C-alpha cells in the first residue's frame, strides 16, 4: 500500500508537468520523499508503462549518474465524440490532452435512424484513429456527447434534437465498436467543461456556457462543480417556451437563417428584384444573389459586418431569446461569466455588443459575457477532457498496467510541444 501511495504521488507530479523530464533530485524536492523512495516509486511506474526513465553519465566521470523520468503521453489514447443532428466530430488525443487527429463527417440525411447514425460515428472514429496511427487496443476511454437530457447511464432521455435518439444508450451502442470504456454526457455540459479546460472560463468557478447554434442549451458550473440536476436536465432551457412564444430549440443560427430569408424575400418583393445599395436588407440581398434559399447564419453575420442597415434591428429580434435566457439564468445562479458557444461563436464580433446591451436592459447586475474561442470544437474538446478523466480513474489512479507497449528504462521521453491537462 505504501509503495502504491508513493508511486501515485510521483505519477501525479509527472503527469501534471509532462513537458520536460524530471530528475530524481527534482522529484525528491517536489514530493518531500527520500531519494531511494522516489527511485523505487519511479521504477515501479516504468514497469507499469506510465513513465519512461533515462540515465546520463555524470560530468567528467565524477559523481553518480543522473536519472530522469517523464510521463508517457503515448501510454494510451482517448477519443472524444460530438454527435449532432447534421454532423459528427471526432478527436483522438494522447494522455496529455494533445489532439493528434481530428475528423468531421456530415450526415447525408439528418433524419436517419439511430442505427445508421451510430454506424457513421464509428466509421468516422475509425478513420481518425487510422490517421493518428492508433489501434483500438490502445484506447483507454471514450466520451460521446449528444444534445438532450443524458442520464447517468448514458441513455439519451428527452428533448434530443437528434431524430430517433431518445432511448439510445450511447455507452452500450459505442462500447463494443470502440473496445474501451465509454461514457456519455450532454453536449452543453461538455462545452462548459471545455471552456474551463482550454477556453475563456479557465479561472471561473461559477460559469454558464450556452450553446446557441440551432438550439439553446446551457452547461452550468457552480462553485467549481458541474450541475446536472436530478435527471440530467439542469441546462435544458425549456422555460423559454413560457416567455414570449420562444422555444428552447430555437438557437441564434436558426433564427438568423429564418429572419434573413424573410428579409431577402421582402427586399425582392419591394424592389422588384433590385435594391439600392444603402436600403435596408440590400447588402444581404446582394450576398444571397437575390435567392433567399442561399441565406444561412454566416451570410447574415457577414451582412452585419458590411453594414446592412436592416440588421441592427434584426439582431435584437435574433438575440431576444438568448438574452432572456441569460438574464433568467443570471437571476437564478448569479454566474460570474456566461460564454456563448457553438455554431455562432465566431460571430462574436457582431453579436457581442448587441447581446450585452439586451442583457443589460433585462438585468440589473448582468454577468460578464464572452463568445467562445473554441467555436464549434467546444463539445468535442469537452468530450476529450471527460475521456481523460475516465482513463485516469480506471487505469492511472489504481496504477493498473498500461495496455500500450512499454519502452525499456533506457529510453528517453518523447519531446515536442504539448498542451497538458491540469483538470477542469
mmCIF file of C-alpha atoms in Angstrom:
data_model
loop_
_atom_site.group_PDB
_atom_site.id
_atom_site.type_symbol
_atom_site.label_atom_id
_atom_site.label_comp_id
_atom_site.label_asym_id
_atom_site.label_seq_id
_atom_site.Cartn_x
_atom_site.Cartn_y
_atom_site.Cartn_z
ATOM 1 C CA UNK A 1 0.000 0.000 0.000
ATOM 2 C CA UNK A 2 2.823 2.400 0.860
ATOM 3 C CA UNK A 3 4.525 1.665 -2.463
ATOM 4 C CA UNK A 4 1.279 2.386 -4.296
ATOM 5 C CA UNK A 5 0.815 5.681 -2.461
ATOM 6 C CA UNK A 6 4.375 6.753 -3.201
ATOM 7 C CA UNK A 7 4.044 5.827 -6.865
ATOM 8 C CA UNK A 8 0.775 7.754 -7.105
ATOM 9 C CA UNK A 9 2.455 10.889 -5.741
ATOM 10 C CA UNK A 10 5.282 10.651 -8.267
ATOM 11 C CA UNK A 11 2.864 9.948 -11.115
ATOM 12 C CA UNK A 12 0.769 12.995 -10.204
ATOM 13 C CA UNK A 13 3.847 15.236 -10.404
ATOM 14 C CA UNK A 14 5.000 13.833 -13.746
ATOM 15 C CA UNK A 15 1.513 13.886 -15.273
ATOM 16 C CA UNK A 16 0.821 17.492 -14.306
ATOM 17 C CA UNK A 17 4.053 18.765 -15.862
ATOM 18 C CA UNK A 18 4.925 16.473 -18.763
ATOM 19 C CA UNK A 19 6.766 18.972 -20.957
ATOM 20 C CA UNK A 20 10.249 18.083 -19.676
ATOM 21 C CA UNK A 21 11.790 15.110 -17.853
ATOM 22 C CA UNK A 22 12.085 15.365 -14.088
ATOM 23 C CA UNK A 23 15.391 14.469 -12.484
ATOM 24 C CA UNK A 24 15.331 12.272 -9.413
ATOM 25 C CA UNK A 25 16.620 15.241 -7.402
ATOM 26 C CA UNK A 26 13.727 17.407 -8.617
ATOM 27 C CA UNK A 27 11.246 14.684 -7.673
ATOM 28 C CA UNK A 28 12.780 14.403 -4.213
ATOM 29 C CA UNK A 29 12.383 18.150 -3.724
ATOM 30 C CA UNK A 30 8.828 18.243 -5.135
ATOM 31 C CA UNK A 31 7.441 15.246 -3.227
ATOM 32 C CA UNK A 32 9.430 15.535 0.006
ATOM 33 C CA UNK A 33 10.241 11.824 -0.156
ATOM 34 C CA UNK A 34 13.710 10.314 0.159
ATOM 35 C CA UNK A 35 15.795 9.577 -2.922
ATOM 36 C CA UNK A 36 15.547 5.754 -2.562
ATOM 37 C CA UNK A 37 11.775 6.042 -2.123
ATOM 38 C CA UNK A 38 11.436 8.261 -5.192
ATOM 39 C CA UNK A 39 13.579 5.933 -7.318
ATOM 40 C CA UNK A 40 11.634 2.864 -6.195
ATOM 41 C CA UNK A 41 8.316 4.573 -6.967
ATOM 42 C CA UNK A 42 9.511 5.835 -10.350
ATOM 43 C CA UNK A 43 10.884 2.421 -11.295
ATOM 44 C CA UNK A 44 7.521 0.882 -10.419
ATOM 45 C CA UNK A 45 5.826 3.361 -12.779
ATOM 46 C CA UNK A 46 8.313 2.465 -15.511
ATOM 47 C CA UNK A 47 7.455 -1.213 -15.027
ATOM 48 C CA UNK A 48 3.743 -0.399 -15.305
ATOM 49 C CA UNK A 49 4.355 1.520 -18.544
ATOM 50 C CA UNK A 50 3.217 5.011 -17.460
ATOM 51 C CA UNK A 51 6.672 6.543 -17.215
ATOM 52 C CA UNK A 52 9.942 6.465 -19.144
ATOM 53 C CA UNK A 53 13.313 6.549 -17.428
ATOM 54 C CA UNK A 54 16.686 7.679 -18.723
ATOM 55 C CA UNK A 55 20.226 7.697 -17.373
ATOM 56 C CA UNK A 56 23.023 10.126 -18.226
ATOM 57 C CA UNK A 57 26.656 9.897 -17.178
ATOM 58 C CA UNK A 58 27.968 12.337 -14.606
ATOM 59 C CA UNK A 59 30.102 15.201 -15.889
ATOM 60 C CA UNK A 60 33.801 14.275 -16.331
ATOM 61 C CA UNK A 61 33.008 10.859 -14.943
ATOM 62 C CA UNK A 62 32.569 12.180 -11.425
ATOM 63 C CA UNK A 63 29.624 11.531 -9.156
ATOM 64 C CA UNK A 64 26.808 9.107 -9.715
ATOM 65 C CA UNK A 65 24.757 9.115 -12.933
ATOM 66 C CA UNK A 66 21.690 11.337 -13.059
ATOM 67 C CA UNK A 67 18.360 9.627 -13.574
ATOM 68 C CA UNK A 68 15.361 11.366 -15.106
ATOM 69 C CA UNK A 69 11.745 10.340 -15.588
ATOM 70 C CA UNK A 70 8.883 11.580 -17.760
ATOM 71 C CA UNK A 71 5.203 10.819 -18.132
ATOM 72 C CA UNK A 72 4.421 8.741 -21.224
ATOM 73 C CA UNK A 73 1.894 10.733 -23.173
ATOM 74 C CA UNK A 74 1.647 7.831 -25.654
ATOM 75 C CA UNK A 75 0.945 5.208 -22.985
ATOM 76 C CA UNK A 76 -2.646 5.279 -24.196
ATOM 77 C CA UNK A 77 -5.131 7.421 -26.065
ATOM 78 C CA UNK A 78 -8.655 8.705 -25.605
ATOM 79 C CA UNK A 79 -11.459 9.518 -28.005
ATOM 80 C CA UNK A 80 -13.850 12.470 -27.915
ATOM 81 C CA UNK A 81 -17.044 12.376 -29.999
ATOM 82 C CA UNK A 82 -19.565 15.154 -30.663
ATOM 83 C CA UNK A 83 -22.735 13.694 -32.205
ATOM 84 C CA UNK A 84 -25.122 16.218 -33.725
ATOM 85 C CA UNK A 85 -28.158 16.068 -35.950
ATOM 86 C CA UNK A 86 -26.190 17.119 -39.034
ATOM 87 C CA UNK A 87 -22.551 16.280 -38.269
ATOM 88 C CA UNK A 88 -20.280 14.169 -36.111
ATOM 89 C CA UNK A 89 -16.870 15.419 -34.989
ATOM 90 C CA UNK A 90 -14.224 13.094 -33.562
ATOM 91 C CA UNK A 91 -10.890 13.853 -31.860
ATOM 92 C CA UNK A 92 -8.132 11.436 -30.833
ATOM 93 C CA UNK A 93 -5.881 12.701 -28.039
ATOM 94 C CA UNK A 94 -2.901 11.415 -26.100
ATOM 95 C CA UNK A 95 -2.797 11.330 -22.308
ATOM 96 C CA UNK A 96 -1.714 14.961 -22.028
ATOM 97 C CA UNK A 97 -4.803 16.086 -23.938
ATOM 98 C CA UNK A 98 -2.933 16.905 -27.152
ATOM 99 C CA UNK A 99 -5.223 16.213 -30.116
ATOM 100 C CA UNK A 100 -3.297 14.050 -32.582
ATOM 101 C CA UNK A 101 -6.067 13.529 -35.138
ATOM 102 C CA UNK A 102 -9.484 15.032 -35.787
ATOM 103 C CA UNK A 103 -12.210 14.331 -38.310
ATOM 104 C CA UNK A 104 -15.704 15.549 -39.125
ATOM 105 C CA UNK A 105 -18.447 13.954 -41.200
ATOM 106 C CA UNK A 106 -21.762 15.396 -42.360
ATOM 107 C CA UNK A 107 -24.755 13.071 -42.210
ATOM 108 C CA UNK A 108 -26.338 12.707 -45.642
ATOM 109 C CA UNK A 109 -29.806 12.527 -44.086
ATOM 110 C CA UNK A 110 -30.216 14.401 -40.774
ATOM 111 C CA UNK A 111 -33.351 12.346 -40.111
ATOM 112 C CA UNK A 112 -31.647 8.966 -40.460
ATOM 113 C CA UNK A 113 -32.373 6.133 -37.983
ATOM 114 C CA UNK A 114 -30.159 5.975 -34.921
ATOM 115 C CA UNK A 115 -28.505 2.742 -36.049
ATOM 116 C CA UNK A 116 -27.265 4.283 -39.285
ATOM 117 C CA UNK A 117 -26.109 7.381 -37.452
ATOM 118 C CA UNK A 118 -24.081 5.334 -34.965
ATOM 119 C CA UNK A 119 -22.515 3.336 -37.813
ATOM 120 C CA UNK A 120 -21.323 6.609 -39.330
ATOM 121 C CA UNK A 121 -19.995 7.684 -35.933
ATOM 122 C CA UNK A 122 -17.919 4.500 -35.580
ATOM 123 C CA UNK A 123 -16.643 4.780 -39.163
ATOM 124 C CA UNK A 124 -15.586 8.383 -38.577
ATOM 125 C CA UNK A 125 -13.846 7.386 -35.342
ATOM 126 C CA UNK A 126 -12.071 4.522 -37.113
ATOM 127 C CA UNK A 127 -10.826 6.953 -39.754
ATOM 128 C CA UNK A 128 -9.469 9.346 -37.119
ATOM 129 C CA UNK A 129 -7.710 6.502 -35.294
ATOM 130 C CA UNK A 130 -6.158 5.329 -38.540
ATOM 131 C CA UNK A 131 -4.989 8.874 -39.333
ATOM 132 C CA UNK A 132 -3.396 9.052 -35.880
ATOM 133 C CA UNK A 133 -1.758 5.649 -36.246
ATOM 134 C CA UNK A 134 -3.510 4.445 -33.094
ATOM 135 C CA UNK A 135 -5.018 0.979 -32.806
ATOM 136 C CA UNK A 136 -8.262 0.469 -30.902
ATOM 137 C CA UNK A 137 -6.337 -1.669 -28.417
ATOM 138 C CA UNK A 138 -4.539 1.497 -27.264
ATOM 139 C CA UNK A 139 -7.761 3.373 -26.461
ATOM 140 C CA UNK A 140 -8.256 3.739 -22.718
ATOM 141 C CA UNK A 141 -11.579 5.589 -22.759
ATOM 142 C CA UNK A 142 -14.022 7.454 -24.985
ATOM 143 C CA UNK A 143 -16.707 10.053 -24.350
ATOM 144 C CA UNK A 144 -19.695 10.754 -26.597
ATOM 145 C CA UNK A 145 -21.666 13.990 -26.437
ATOM 146 C CA UNK A 146 -25.272 14.374 -27.543
ATOM 147 C CA UNK A 147 -27.958 17.012 -27.299
ATOM 148 C CA UNK A 148 -30.877 16.345 -24.999
ATOM 149 C CA UNK A 149 -31.014 15.078 -21.436
ATOM 150 C CA UNK A 150 -28.419 12.333 -20.909
ATOM 151 C CA UNK A 151 -28.972 10.098 -17.879
ATOM 152 C CA UNK A 152 -26.157 8.876 -15.629
ATOM 153 C CA UNK A 153 -26.003 5.562 -17.502
ATOM 154 C CA UNK A 154 -25.510 7.380 -20.810
ATOM 155 C CA UNK A 155 -29.045 6.994 -22.152
ATOM 156 C CA UNK A 156 -30.495 9.919 -24.100
ATOM 157 C CA UNK A 157 -33.812 10.556 -22.355
ATOM 158 C CA UNK A 158 -35.779 13.577 -23.528
ATOM 159 C CA UNK A 159 -35.640 16.690 -25.694
ATOM 160 C CA UNK A 160 -32.926 15.493 -28.038
ATOM 161 C CA UNK A 161 -32.531 17.483 -31.233
ATOM 162 C CA UNK A 162 -31.328 14.310 -32.980
ATOM 163 C CA UNK A 163 -34.081 12.251 -34.647
ATOM 164 C CA UNK A 164 -34.608 8.727 -33.271
ATOM 165 C CA UNK A 165 -32.048 9.246 -30.497
ATOM 166 C CA UNK A 166 -34.284 9.263 -27.421
ATOM 167 C CA UNK A 167 -33.756 5.961 -25.614
ATOM 168 C CA UNK A 168 -30.337 5.253 -27.160
ATOM 169 C CA UNK A 169 -27.740 4.116 -24.609
ATOM 170 C CA UNK A 170 -24.526 5.526 -26.050
ATOM 171 C CA UNK A 171 -22.030 3.555 -23.899
ATOM 172 C CA UNK A 172 -23.690 0.283 -24.904
ATOM 173 C CA UNK A 173 -24.017 1.282 -28.546
ATOM 174 C CA UNK A 174 -20.435 2.504 -28.934
ATOM 175 C CA UNK A 175 -18.555 0.442 -26.347
ATOM 176 C CA UNK A 176 -18.476 -2.677 -28.495
ATOM 177 C CA UNK A 177 -17.218 -0.771 -31.513
ATOM 178 C CA UNK A 178 -14.554 1.235 -29.665
ATOM 179 C CA UNK A 179 -13.404 -1.630 -27.432
ATOM 180 C CA UNK A 180 -12.904 0.579 -24.362
ATOM 181 C CA UNK A 181 -14.839 2.238 -21.565
ATOM 182 C CA UNK A 182 -17.354 4.721 -22.988
ATOM 183 C CA UNK A 183 -19.122 7.484 -21.081
ATOM 184 C CA UNK A 184 -21.738 9.899 -22.416
ATOM 185 C CA UNK A 185 -22.738 13.414 -21.490
ATOM 186 C CA UNK A 186 -24.967 16.259 -22.643
ATOM 187 C CA UNK A 187 -23.255 18.463 -25.236
ATOM 188 C CA UNK A 188 -23.742 21.689 -23.246
ATOM 189 C CA UNK A 189 -22.155 20.114 -20.177
ATOM 190 C CA UNK A 190 -19.181 19.080 -22.282
ATOM 191 C CA UNK A 191 -18.922 22.593 -23.670
ATOM 192 C CA UNK A 192 -18.638 24.150 -20.207
ATOM 193 C CA UNK A 193 -16.038 21.526 -19.257
ATOM 194 C CA UNK A 194 -14.024 22.529 -22.327
ATOM 195 C CA UNK A 195 -14.328 26.236 -21.567
ATOM 196 C CA UNK A 196 -12.904 25.693 -18.070
ATOM 197 C CA UNK A 197 -10.140 23.496 -19.513
ATOM 198 C CA UNK A 198 -8.998 25.449 -22.556
ATOM 199 C CA UNK A 199 -11.401 28.336 -23.104
ATOM 200 C CA UNK A 200 -12.221 31.715 -21.593
ATOM 201 C CA UNK A 201 -13.535 30.232 -18.319
ATOM 202 C CA UNK A 202 -10.284 28.670 -17.097
ATOM 203 C CA UNK A 203 -10.297 30.767 -13.925
ATOM 204 C CA UNK A 204 -14.050 30.782 -13.280
ATOM 205 C CA UNK A 205 -15.758 28.793 -10.539
ATOM 206 C CA UNK A 206 -19.297 29.959 -11.412
ATOM 207 C CA UNK A 207 -19.898 29.902 -15.152
ATOM 208 C CA UNK A 208 -22.621 29.122 -17.663
ATOM 209 C CA UNK A 209 -21.796 28.037 -21.206
ATOM 210 C CA UNK A 210 -24.677 28.452 -23.629
ATOM 211 C CA UNK A 211 -24.678 26.610 -26.946
ATOM 212 C CA UNK A 212 -26.658 28.881 -29.217
ATOM 213 C CA UNK A 213 -26.481 27.492 -32.743
ATOM 214 C CA UNK A 214 -29.512 25.532 -33.929
ATOM 215 C CA UNK A 215 -30.871 25.319 -30.383
ATOM 216 C CA UNK A 216 -30.338 26.890 -26.989
ATOM 217 C CA UNK A 217 -28.989 24.889 -24.085
ATOM 218 C CA UNK A 218 -26.666 25.570 -21.173
ATOM 219 C CA UNK A 219 -23.918 23.855 -19.240
ATOM 220 C CA UNK A 220 -23.709 25.105 -15.642
ATOM 221 C CA UNK A 221 -20.832 25.065 -13.163
ATOM 222 C CA UNK A 222 -21.427 26.331 -9.615
ATOM 223 C CA UNK A 223 -18.563 26.547 -7.104
ATOM 224 C CA UNK A 224 -16.410 24.514 -9.485
ATOM 225 C CA UNK A 225 -18.864 21.611 -9.828
ATOM 226 C CA UNK A 226 -20.948 20.621 -12.844
ATOM 227 C CA UNK A 227 -24.693 20.960 -12.176
ATOM 228 C CA UNK A 228 -26.623 18.131 -13.832
ATOM 229 C CA UNK A 229 -29.876 18.059 -11.862
ATOM 230 C CA UNK A 230 -31.963 15.093 -10.750
ATOM 231 C CA UNK A 231 -32.368 13.603 -14.248
ATOM 232 C CA UNK A 232 -29.503 15.335 -16.041
ATOM 233 C CA UNK A 233 -31.623 18.137 -17.454
ATOM 234 C CA UNK A 234 -30.448 21.144 -15.430
ATOM 235 C CA UNK A 235 -29.231 23.000 -18.511
ATOM 236 C CA UNK A 236 -32.270 22.473 -20.711
ATOM 237 C CA UNK A 237 -33.910 25.863 -21.222
ATOM 238 C CA UNK A 238 -37.485 24.701 -21.512
ATOM 239 C CA UNK A 239 -38.727 27.743 -19.615
ATOM 240 C CA UNK A 240 -38.191 29.795 -22.801
ATOM 241 C CA UNK A 241 -41.428 28.344 -24.157
ATOM 242 C CA UNK A 242 -43.215 30.338 -21.438
ATOM 243 C CA UNK A 243 -41.566 33.612 -22.453
ATOM 244 C CA UNK A 244 -42.818 35.436 -25.500
ATOM 245 C CA UNK A 245 -43.604 32.338 -27.538
ATOM 246 C CA UNK A 246 -39.956 31.354 -27.977
ATOM 247 C CA UNK A 247 -38.892 27.750 -27.840
ATOM 248 C CA UNK A 248 -35.812 26.224 -26.280
ATOM 249 C CA UNK A 249 -34.952 24.571 -29.602
ATOM 250 C CA UNK A 250 -34.576 27.882 -31.405
ATOM 251 C CA UNK A 251 -30.947 28.987 -31.399
ATOM 252 C CA UNK A 252 -29.265 32.044 -32.851
ATOM 253 C CA UNK A 253 -28.197 30.337 -36.069
ATOM 254 C CA UNK A 254 -31.677 29.048 -36.822
ATOM 255 C CA UNK A 255 -33.272 32.413 -36.024
ATOM 256 C CA UNK A 256 -30.708 34.277 -38.129
ATOM 257 C CA UNK A 257 -31.327 31.973 -41.063
ATOM 258 C CA UNK A 258 -35.136 32.261 -40.800
ATOM 259 C CA UNK A 259 -35.221 36.021 -40.380
ATOM 260 C CA UNK A 260 -32.549 36.547 -43.035
ATOM 261 C CA UNK A 261 -34.560 34.644 -45.598
ATOM 262 C CA UNK A 262 -37.656 36.663 -44.799
ATOM 263 C CA UNK A 263 -35.668 39.855 -45.236
ATOM 264 C CA UNK A 264 -34.280 38.833 -48.637
ATOM 265 C CA UNK A 265 -37.746 37.879 -49.854
ATOM 266 C CA UNK A 266 -39.134 41.204 -48.598
ATOM 267 C CA UNK A 267 -36.389 43.160 -50.391
ATOM 268 C CA UNK A 268 -37.036 41.268 -53.612
ATOM 269 C CA UNK A 269 -40.772 41.905 -53.403
ATOM 270 C CA UNK A 270 -40.346 45.569 -52.524
ATOM 271 C CA UNK A 271 -37.700 46.387 -55.109
ATOM 272 C CA UNK A 272 -38.769 44.086 -57.908
ATOM 273 C CA UNK A 273 -35.589 42.061 -57.619
ATOM 274 C CA UNK A 274 -33.210 45.013 -57.211
ATOM 275 C CA UNK A 275 -32.447 47.321 -54.294
ATOM 276 C CA UNK A 276 -30.401 50.472 -53.785
ATOM 277 C CA UNK A 277 -27.091 49.723 -52.008
ATOM 278 C CA UNK A 278 -27.999 51.650 -48.850
ATOM 279 C CA UNK A 279 -31.572 50.408 -48.443
ATOM 280 C CA UNK A 280 -32.399 48.077 -45.525
ATOM 281 C CA UNK A 281 -31.567 44.466 -46.411
ATOM 282 C CA UNK A 282 -29.719 45.384 -49.623
ATOM 283 C CA UNK A 283 -26.350 44.017 -48.514
ATOM 284 C CA UNK A 284 -27.807 40.656 -47.504
ATOM 285 C CA UNK A 285 -29.885 40.581 -50.687
ATOM 286 C CA UNK A 286 -26.727 41.097 -52.748
ATOM 287 C CA UNK A 287 -24.716 38.477 -50.848
ATOM 288 C CA UNK A 288 -27.530 35.959 -51.375
ATOM 289 C CA UNK A 289 -27.764 36.908 -55.080
ATOM 290 C CA UNK A 290 -31.443 37.624 -54.526
ATOM 291 C CA UNK A 291 -32.147 33.996 -53.579
ATOM 292 C CA UNK A 292 -33.401 33.525 -50.019
ATOM 293 C CA UNK A 293 -32.568 29.804 -50.201
ATOM 294 C CA UNK A 294 -28.897 30.792 -50.151
ATOM 295 C CA UNK A 295 -29.234 32.560 -46.808
ATOM 296 C CA UNK A 296 -27.665 30.909 -43.785
ATOM 297 C CA UNK A 297 -26.454 32.292 -40.459
ATOM 298 C CA UNK A 298 -22.852 33.049 -41.576
ATOM 299 C CA UNK A 299 -24.227 35.066 -44.525
ATOM 300 C CA UNK A 300 -26.449 37.117 -42.195
ATOM 301 C CA UNK A 301 -23.500 37.814 -39.902
ATOM 302 C CA UNK A 302 -21.333 38.813 -42.863
ATOM 303 C CA UNK A 303 -24.031 41.264 -43.951
ATOM 304 C CA UNK A 304 -23.893 42.725 -40.444
ATOM 305 C CA UNK A 305 -20.130 43.188 -40.767
ATOM 306 C CA UNK A 306 -20.660 45.007 -44.057
ATOM 307 C CA UNK A 307 -23.115 47.434 -42.503
ATOM 308 C CA UNK A 308 -26.528 46.306 -43.739
ATOM 309 C CA UNK A 309 -28.846 48.962 -42.309
ATOM 310 C CA UNK A 310 -31.662 46.482 -41.644
ATOM 311 C CA UNK A 311 -29.661 44.145 -39.463
ATOM 312 C CA UNK A 312 -29.121 46.118 -36.230
ATOM 313 C CA UNK A 313 -32.850 45.967 -35.514
ATOM 314 C CA UNK A 314 -32.975 42.416 -36.843
ATOM 315 C CA UNK A 315 -30.161 41.444 -34.453
ATOM 316 C CA UNK A 316 -32.332 42.388 -31.489
ATOM 317 C CA UNK A 317 -35.032 40.020 -32.712
ATOM 318 C CA UNK A 318 -32.493 37.235 -33.325
ATOM 319 C CA UNK A 319 -30.834 37.652 -29.925
ATOM 320 C CA UNK A 320 -34.023 38.111 -27.890
ATOM 321 C CA UNK A 321 -34.481 34.511 -26.621
ATOM 322 C CA UNK A 322 -30.798 34.148 -25.769
ATOM 323 C CA UNK A 323 -30.840 37.453 -23.870
ATOM 324 C CA UNK A 324 -33.916 36.398 -21.884
ATOM 325 C CA UNK A 325 -32.319 33.034 -21.112
ATOM 326 C CA UNK A 326 -29.084 34.669 -19.927
ATOM 327 C CA UNK A 327 -30.964 37.189 -17.777
ATOM 328 C CA UNK A 328 -33.132 34.477 -16.200
ATOM 329 C CA UNK A 329 -30.222 32.109 -15.524
ATOM 330 C CA UNK A 330 -28.264 35.015 -14.074
ATOM 331 C CA UNK A 331 -31.076 35.858 -11.653
ATOM 332 C CA UNK A 332 -31.204 32.217 -10.524
ATOM 333 C CA UNK A 333 -27.496 31.347 -10.370
ATOM 334 C CA UNK A 334 -25.580 34.645 -10.326
ATOM 335 C CA UNK A 335 -22.683 33.386 -12.514
ATOM 336 C CA UNK A 336 -19.569 35.497 -12.938
ATOM 337 C CA UNK A 337 -19.323 34.590 -16.618
ATOM 338 C CA UNK A 338 -21.630 33.448 -19.427
ATOM 339 C CA UNK A 339 -19.906 32.031 -22.506
ATOM 340 C CA UNK A 340 -21.702 31.822 -25.864
ATOM 341 C CA UNK A 341 -20.513 28.846 -27.899
ATOM 342 C CA UNK A 342 -21.496 26.578 -30.730
ATOM 343 C CA UNK A 343 -22.083 27.410 -34.366
ATOM 344 C CA UNK A 344 -22.383 31.176 -33.746
ATOM 345 C CA UNK A 345 -19.277 31.577 -31.588
ATOM 346 C CA UNK A 346 -17.194 33.009 -34.427
ATOM 347 C CA UNK A 347 -19.750 35.834 -34.899
ATOM 348 C CA UNK A 348 -18.912 37.440 -31.578
ATOM 349 C CA UNK A 349 -17.508 40.494 -33.351
ATOM 350 C CA UNK A 350 -21.003 41.474 -34.494
ATOM 351 C CA UNK A 351 -23.211 39.842 -31.852
ATOM 352 C CA UNK A 352 -21.442 40.526 -28.551
ATOM 353 C CA UNK A 353 -22.205 44.261 -28.281
ATOM 354 C CA UNK A 354 -25.957 43.998 -29.040
ATOM 355 C CA UNK A 355 -26.265 40.944 -26.798
ATOM 356 C CA UNK A 356 -24.613 42.779 -23.899
ATOM 357 C CA UNK A 357 -26.990 45.686 -24.477
ATOM 358 C CA UNK A 358 -30.064 43.440 -24.426
ATOM 359 C CA UNK A 359 -28.985 41.553 -21.310
ATOM 360 C CA UNK A 360 -28.156 44.860 -19.607
ATOM 361 C CA UNK A 361 -31.720 46.036 -20.180
ATOM 362 C CA UNK A 362 -33.136 42.861 -18.613
ATOM 363 C CA UNK A 363 -30.800 42.505 -15.648
ATOM 364 C CA UNK A 364 -29.666 44.981 -13.012
ATOM 365 C CA UNK A 365 -26.407 43.085 -12.453
ATOM 366 C CA UNK A 366 -25.596 41.304 -15.732
ATOM 367 C CA UNK A 367 -22.725 38.799 -15.792
ATOM 368 C CA UNK A 368 -19.661 39.155 -17.963
ATOM 369 C CA UNK A 369 -20.445 37.892 -21.474
ATOM 370 C CA UNK A 370 -17.900 36.362 -23.848
ATOM 371 C CA UNK A 371 -18.051 34.399 -27.073
ATOM 372 C CA UNK A 372 -16.099 31.153 -27.031
ATOM 373 C CA UNK A 373 -12.684 30.993 -28.725
ATOM 374 C CA UNK A 374 -13.259 27.248 -29.142
ATOM 375 C CA UNK A 375 -16.098 27.909 -31.639
ATOM 376 C CA UNK A 376 -17.643 24.620 -32.812
ATOM 377 C CA UNK A 377 -14.911 22.454 -31.212
ATOM 378 C CA UNK A 378 -16.007 23.033 -27.615
ATOM 379 C CA UNK A 379 -18.131 19.885 -27.322
ATOM 380 C CA UNK A 380 -15.548 17.509 -28.780
ATOM 381 C CA UNK A 381 -12.796 19.026 -26.599
ATOM 382 C CA UNK A 382 -15.016 18.640 -23.542
ATOM 383 C CA UNK A 383 -15.512 15.004 -24.539
ATOM 384 C CA UNK A 384 -11.731 14.568 -24.719
ATOM 385 C CA UNK A 385 -11.374 16.061 -21.220
ATOM 386 C CA UNK A 386 -14.039 13.761 -19.746
ATOM 387 C CA UNK A 387 -12.472 10.752 -21.502
ATOM 388 C CA UNK A 388 -9.108 11.676 -19.952
ATOM 389 C CA UNK A 389 -10.734 11.810 -16.515
ATOM 390 C CA UNK A 390 -12.291 8.394 -17.135
ATOM 391 C CA UNK A 391 -8.985 6.896 -18.274
ATOM 392 C CA UNK A 392 -7.226 8.271 -15.205
ATOM 393 C CA UNK A 393 -9.877 6.865 -12.860
ATOM 394 C CA UNK A 394 -9.836 3.414 -14.492
ATOM 395 C CA UNK A 395 -6.114 2.972 -15.131
ATOM 396 C CA UNK A 396 -3.806 5.518 -13.515
ATOM 397 C CA UNK A 397 -5.415 6.034 -10.100
ATOM 398 C CA UNK A 398 -5.418 2.271 -9.328
ATOM 399 C CA UNK A 399 -1.968 2.009 -11.012
ATOM 400 C CA UNK A 400 -3.035 -0.683 -13.431
ATOM 401 C CA UNK A 401 -0.538 -1.603 -16.157
ATOM 402 C CA UNK A 402 -0.926 0.337 -19.366
ATOM 403 C CA UNK A 403 -2.218 -1.717 -22.296
ATOM 404 C CA UNK A 404 0.262 0.035 -24.600
ATOM 405 C CA UNK A 405 3.703 -1.416 -25.401
ATOM 406 C CA UNK A 406 6.153 -0.436 -22.707
ATOM 407 C CA UNK A 407 9.514 1.051 -23.654
ATOM 408 C CA UNK A 408 12.650 -0.032 -21.831
ATOM 409 C CA UNK A 409 14.053 2.004 -18.973
ATOM 410 C CA UNK A 410 16.918 3.289 -21.087
ATOM 411 C CA UNK A 411 14.596 5.132 -23.418
ATOM 412 C CA UNK A 412 14.186 8.870 -23.001
ATOM 413 C CA UNK A 413 10.868 10.686 -23.164
ATOM 414 C CA UNK A 414 9.403 11.870 -26.415
ATOM 415 C CA UNK A 415 9.823 15.575 -26.955
ATOM 416 C CA UNK A 416 7.611 18.149 -28.626
ATOM 417 C CA UNK A 417 5.061 20.813 -27.769
ATOM 418 C CA UNK A 418 2.026 19.671 -25.834
ATOM 419 C CA UNK A 419 -0.977 21.178 -24.135
ATOM 420 C CA UNK A 420 -1.321 19.255 -20.905
ATOM 421 C CA UNK A 421 -4.357 18.557 -18.772
ATOM 422 C CA UNK A 422 -4.485 20.053 -15.310
ATOM 423 C CA UNK A 423 -8.068 19.001 -14.669
ATOM 424 C CA UNK A 424 -11.120 21.097 -15.402
#
